[in-house]
Amino acid sequence: MHTQSNTALGITFNVIASLLFGLMFAYTSLLHSLQGSEIYGWRILLTFPCLTIFIILQGNWSQVISIYRRLYNERYFFFTRVISSFLIGIQLWLFMWAPSNGYGLDVSLGYFMMPIAMVILGRIAFKDKMSRLQKLSCIFAILGIINMLVLSQTLTWPTLLICLGYPIYFWLRQKTNTNNIGGVWFDMIFSLPISIFFILQGGVLSGEFGPLFDILWLVLGLGLISALALGFQSLSAPHLNLSLFGLLVYVEPVLLLTISILLGETIKSAEWPTYIAIWFAVCALMLEGIINLKKKHIA
């Protein structure tokens, strides 16, 4: 059972991680001269060694070794690692690309819808029972999607990619028993060749954007923020139960929405019904989480 102090520590770490992810989202505006693909490449390259050190210091290297052995012992396991790496890689790329290309609000909406999509996937793939509040949340989400499809016609591919892609990614991790930080390490190492290709094709190393040092320190800052965000998120998990962790999921999309508006994006009048419906859906899931927390506290 988690003590109150441990829970408070977990909440603090998780909120710090969300703030850092939000900062990274905004940070791309400082790298406007770079393409989203090159920013993604630098992020992976600079985060990977930090992640490796973090895993070793946390004593979780055995997870990496276990997955490595499975590559040789299990048929098709290597193929599932490639798919997993691609699924998370495209999400990390989109996170870096979207804010500087006018899709920040679409990404934030995708993150709002993602937990709802995961509830639906859990019902379909794992036969999880849906509570009344979860069903209500899904109804609101469906109404929001109908508005995007029929009235506002603003359902974009970044929104779909996030709200559908992440649940598939987490489903694959669950099915292959790689839902740990060792699995994340393998996802990143499989992404390294692509990230290096993007870096070599970009303009930082070629000097296209001026003296190397002038842009490199900004790139290094991106890597530091990314590594710290991942580290704090990982540190928070052991101190939080599933209900509380689920509630804190919504801190990040709220930050992304705020940052997108600060960067100059606006919500069109025809899009408001969608946002209101999705926020009602989110409130239903949050209410369920609060009720579950109170029940556990009473017990």
Coordinates of C-alpha atoms in Angstrom, one line a residue:
M1 CA 0.0 0.0 0.0
H2 CA 1.3 3.4 -0.9
T3 CA 1.9 5.8 1.9
Q4 CA 0.7 9.4 1.6
S5 CA 4.3 10.7 1.3
N6 CA 5.1 8.2 -1.5
T7 CA 1.9 9.1 -3.3
A8 CA 2.7 12.8 -3.0
L9 CA 6.2 12.2 -4.3
G10 CA 4.7 10.2 -7.2
I11 CA 2.3 13.0 -8.1
T12 CA 5.1 15.6 -7.9
F13 CA 7.3 13.5 -10.2
N14 CA 4.5 12.9 -12.7
V15 CA 3.5 16.6 -12.8
I16 CA 7.1 17.6 -13.3
A17 CA 7.3 15.1 -16.2
S18 CA 4.2 16.6 -17.8
L19 CA 5.6 20.1 -17.4
L20 CA 8.8 19.0 -19.1
F21 CA 6.9 17.3 -22.0
G22 CA 5.0 20.6 -22.4
L23 CA 8.2 22.6 -22.3
M24 CA 9.6 20.3 -25.0
F25 CA 6.5 20.9 -27.1
A26 CA 7.0 24.6 -26.8
Y27 CA 10.8 24.3 -27.2
T28 CA 10.4 23.3 -30.9
S29 CA 9.5 26.9 -31.6
L30 CA 13.2 27.8 -30.9
L31 CA 14.2 25.2 -33.5
H32 CA 12.0 26.6 -36.2
S33 CA 14.8 26.5 -38.8
L34 CA 15.0 22.7 -38.4
Q35 CA 12.6 20.2 -40.0
G36 CA 10.5 18.1 -37.6
S37 CA 12.3 15.0 -38.8
E38 CA 15.7 16.3 -37.8
I39 CA 14.4 17.5 -34.4
Y40 CA 13.1 14.0 -33.9
G41 CA 16.4 12.5 -34.8
W42 CA 18.3 14.6 -32.3
R43 CA 15.8 13.9 -29.6
I44 CA 16.2 10.1 -30.0
L45 CA 20.0 10.3 -30.3
L46 CA 20.5 12.4 -27.2
T47 CA 17.8 10.7 -25.1
F48 CA 19.0 7.1 -25.7
P49 CA 22.3 7.3 -23.7
C50 CA 20.5 9.1 -20.9
L51 CA 17.8 6.4 -20.8
T52 CA 20.5 3.7 -20.8
I53 CA 22.2 5.3 -17.8
F54 CA 18.9 5.7 -16.0
I55 CA 18.0 2.0 -16.5
I56 CA 21.3 0.9 -15.1
L57 CA 21.2 3.2 -12.1
Q58 CA 17.6 2.0 -11.4
G59 CA 18.7 -1.6 -11.5
N60 CA 16.4 -2.5 -14.4
W61 CA 19.0 -3.7 -16.9
S62 CA 17.7 -7.3 -16.4
Q63 CA 14.6 -6.2 -18.4
V64 CA 16.8 -5.3 -21.3
I65 CA 18.7 -8.7 -21.1
S66 CA 15.4 -10.6 -20.9
I67 CA 14.1 -9.0 -24.0
Y68 CA 17.4 -9.5 -25.8
R69 CA 17.3 -13.2 -25.1
R70 CA 13.7 -13.4 -26.4
L71 CA 14.8 -12.0 -29.8
Y72 CA 16.7 -15.3 -30.3
N73 CA 14.3 -17.7 -28.6
E74 CA 10.9 -16.6 -29.8
R75 CA 9.6 -16.7 -33.3
Y76 CA 8.3 -13.4 -34.7
F77 CA 9.4 -11.5 -31.6
F78 CA 12.0 -9.5 -33.5
F79 CA 9.2 -8.5 -35.9
T80 CA 7.0 -7.3 -33.1
R81 CA 9.9 -5.2 -31.8
V82 CA 10.2 -3.5 -35.2
I83 CA 6.5 -2.8 -35.3
S84 CA 6.6 -1.5 -31.7
S85 CA 9.5 0.8 -32.5
F86 CA 7.7 2.1 -35.6
L87 CA 4.5 2.8 -33.7
I88 CA 6.2 4.8 -30.9
G89 CA 8.7 6.4 -33.3
I90 CA 5.9 7.9 -35.4
Q91 CA 4.4 9.3 -32.3
L92 CA 7.6 10.9 -31.1
W93 CA 8.2 12.4 -34.5
L94 CA 4.7 13.9 -34.6
F95 CA 5.2 15.4 -31.2
M96 CA 8.3 17.2 -32.5
W97 CA 6.8 18.1 -35.9
A98 CA 3.3 19.3 -35.0
P99 CA 3.8 22.6 -33.0
S100 CA 5.9 24.2 -35.6
N101 CA 3.6 23.2 -38.5
G102 CA 0.3 24.4 -37.1
Y103 CA -1.0 21.1 -35.7
G104 CA -0.5 21.6 -32.0
L105 CA -4.2 21.8 -31.2
D106 CA -4.8 18.6 -33.2
V107 CA -2.2 16.8 -31.2
S108 CA -3.6 18.0 -27.9
L109 CA -7.0 16.8 -29.0
G110 CA -5.5 13.4 -29.9
Y111 CA -4.0 13.1 -26.4
F112 CA -7.4 14.0 -24.8
M113 CA -9.1 11.3 -26.9
M114 CA -6.3 8.6 -26.3
P115 CA -7.4 7.4 -22.9
I116 CA -11.0 7.0 -24.2
A117 CA -9.8 5.0 -27.1
M118 CA -7.8 2.8 -24.7
V119 CA -11.0 2.1 -22.7
I120 CA -12.7 1.0 -25.9
L121 CA -9.7 -1.1 -26.9
G122 CA -9.6 -2.7 -23.5
R123 CA -13.3 -3.7 -24.0
I124 CA -12.6 -5.1 -27.4
A125 CA -9.2 -6.7 -27.1
F126 CA -9.1 -7.8 -23.4
K127 CA -12.9 -8.1 -22.7
D128 CA -12.6 -5.5 -19.9
K129 CA -15.9 -4.5 -18.4
M130 CA -16.9 -0.9 -18.9
S131 CA -18.4 1.1 -16.1
R132 CA -21.4 3.4 -16.5
L133 CA -19.1 6.4 -16.5
Q134 CA -16.8 4.8 -19.0
K135 CA -19.8 4.2 -21.3
L136 CA -20.9 7.8 -20.8
S137 CA -17.4 9.0 -21.7
C138 CA -17.5 6.9 -24.9
I139 CA -20.8 8.4 -25.9
F140 CA -19.5 12.0 -25.4
A141 CA -16.4 11.0 -27.4
I142 CA -18.5 9.6 -30.3
L143 CA -20.6 12.8 -30.4
G144 CA -17.4 14.8 -30.6
I145 CA -16.1 12.6 -33.5
I146 CA -19.4 12.9 -35.3
N147 CA -19.1 16.7 -35.1
M148 CA -15.6 16.5 -36.6
L149 CA -16.8 14.2 -39.4
V150 CA -20.1 15.8 -40.3
L151 CA -20.3 19.4 -39.2
S152 CA -16.9 20.9 -38.7
Q153 CA -15.1 18.4 -41.0
T154 CA -11.9 19.0 -39.0
L155 CA -10.9 15.4 -38.1
T156 CA -7.2 15.5 -39.0
W157 CA -4.6 12.7 -39.4
P158 CA -2.5 13.9 -36.4
T159 CA -5.5 13.5 -34.1
L160 CA -6.3 10.1 -35.5
L161 CA -2.7 9.0 -35.4
I162 CA -2.4 9.7 -31.7
C163 CA -5.8 8.5 -30.4
L164 CA -5.6 5.3 -32.4
G165 CA -1.8 4.7 -32.6
Y166 CA -1.0 4.9 -28.9
P167 CA -3.6 2.3 -27.9
I168 CA -2.4 -0.1 -30.5
Y169 CA 1.2 0.5 -29.3
F170 CA 0.3 -0.2 -25.7
W171 CA -1.8 -3.2 -26.7
L172 CA 1.2 -4.7 -28.5
R173 CA 3.4 -4.1 -25.5
Q174 CA 0.9 -5.8 -23.3
K175 CA 0.5 -8.8 -25.6
T176 CA 4.3 -9.3 -26.0
N177 CA 5.0 -8.8 -22.2
T178 CA 7.3 -5.8 -22.9
N179 CA 5.4 -3.2 -21.0
N180 CA 8.4 -1.9 -19.0
I181 CA 11.3 0.5 -19.4
G182 CA 13.4 -2.2 -21.0
G183 CA 10.8 -2.4 -23.8
V184 CA 11.1 1.4 -24.2
W185 CA 14.9 1.0 -24.5
F186 CA 14.5 -1.5 -27.4
D187 CA 12.0 0.7 -29.1
M188 CA 14.6 3.5 -29.0
I189 CA 17.5 1.4 -30.2
F190 CA 15.5 0.2 -33.2
S191 CA 14.8 3.9 -33.9
L192 CA 18.4 5.0 -33.8
P193 CA 19.4 4.2 -37.4
I194 CA 16.4 6.3 -38.7
S195 CA 17.2 9.1 -36.3
I196 CA 20.9 9.2 -37.4
F197 CA 19.7 9.2 -41.0
F198 CA 17.5 12.3 -40.3
I199 CA 20.4 14.0 -38.6
L200 CA 22.8 13.4 -41.5
Q201 CA 20.2 14.6 -44.0
G202 CA 19.5 17.8 -41.9
G203 CA 21.3 21.1 -41.8
V204 CA 22.8 21.2 -38.3
L205 CA 26.0 19.2 -39.0
S206 CA 26.4 20.7 -42.5
G207 CA 26.5 24.2 -41.1
E208 CA 23.4 25.2 -43.1
F209 CA 22.0 27.1 -40.1
G210 CA 25.3 28.9 -39.3
P211 CA 28.0 28.0 -36.8
L212 CA 27.5 24.5 -35.4
F213 CA 27.8 25.7 -31.8
D214 CA 25.0 28.3 -32.1
I215 CA 22.4 25.6 -33.0
L216 CA 24.0 22.7 -31.2
W217 CA 23.4 24.0 -27.7
L218 CA 19.7 24.4 -28.5
V219 CA 19.7 20.8 -29.7
L220 CA 21.5 19.6 -26.6
G221 CA 18.9 21.5 -24.5
L222 CA 16.1 19.5 -26.3
G223 CA 17.9 16.2 -25.4
L224 CA 18.3 17.2 -21.7
I225 CA 14.6 18.1 -21.4
S226 CA 13.5 14.9 -23.1
A227 CA 15.7 12.8 -20.9
L228 CA 14.5 14.5 -17.7
A229 CA 10.9 14.2 -18.7
L230 CA 11.3 10.4 -19.4
G231 CA 13.2 10.0 -16.1
F232 CA 10.6 11.8 -13.9
Q233 CA 7.8 9.9 -15.6
S234 CA 9.5 6.6 -14.9
L235 CA 10.2 7.6 -11.3
S236 CA 6.6 8.5 -10.7
A237 CA 5.1 5.2 -11.8
P238 CA 6.1 3.0 -8.7
H239 CA 4.5 5.5 -6.3
L240 CA 1.1 5.8 -8.1
N241 CA -1.8 3.4 -8.3
L242 CA -3.5 2.9 -11.7
S243 CA -6.5 5.2 -10.9
L244 CA -4.3 8.1 -9.9
F245 CA -1.9 7.6 -12.8
G246 CA -4.9 7.6 -15.1
L247 CA -6.0 11.0 -13.7
L248 CA -2.6 12.6 -14.1
V249 CA -2.6 11.5 -17.8
Y250 CA -4.7 14.6 -18.5
V251 CA -2.2 17.1 -17.2
E252 CA -0.1 16.9 -20.4
P253 CA -2.9 17.5 -23.0
V254 CA -4.1 20.5 -21.0
L255 CA -0.6 21.9 -21.2
L256 CA -0.3 21.1 -24.9
L257 CA -3.6 22.8 -25.6
T258 CA -2.4 25.9 -23.7
I259 CA 0.9 26.0 -25.4
S260 CA -0.7 25.6 -28.9
I261 CA -2.9 28.6 -28.2
L262 CA 0.1 30.6 -26.9
L263 CA 1.9 29.7 -30.2
G264 CA -0.9 31.3 -32.2
E265 CA -3.3 28.5 -33.0
T266 CA -7.0 29.1 -32.5
I267 CA -10.1 26.8 -32.0
K268 CA -12.6 27.5 -34.7
S269 CA -16.3 28.0 -33.8
A270 CA -17.3 24.8 -35.6
E271 CA -14.7 22.9 -33.6
W272 CA -16.0 24.0 -30.1
P273 CA -18.8 21.3 -29.9
T274 CA -16.1 18.6 -30.5
Y275 CA -13.8 20.1 -27.7
I276 CA -16.7 20.4 -25.3
A277 CA -17.9 16.8 -26.0
I278 CA -14.3 15.5 -25.5
W279 CA -13.9 17.5 -22.3
F280 CA -17.2 16.1 -21.0
A281 CA -15.8 12.6 -21.8
V282 CA -12.6 13.4 -20.0
C283 CA -14.5 14.7 -17.0
A284 CA -16.5 11.4 -16.8
L285 CA -13.3 9.4 -16.7
M286 CA -11.8 11.7 -14.1
L287 CA -14.9 11.4 -12.0
E288 CA -14.6 7.7 -12.1
G289 CA -10.9 7.9 -11.1
I290 CA -11.8 10.1 -8.1
I291 CA -14.6 7.8 -7.0
N292 CA -12.2 4.8 -7.2
L293 CA -9.5 6.7 -5.2
K294 CA -12.0 7.5 -2.5
K295 CA -13.2 3.9 -2.3
K296 CA -9.6 2.7 -1.8
H297 CA -8.9 5.4 0.8
I298 CA -12.0 4.4 2.8
A299 CA -11.1 0.7 2.5

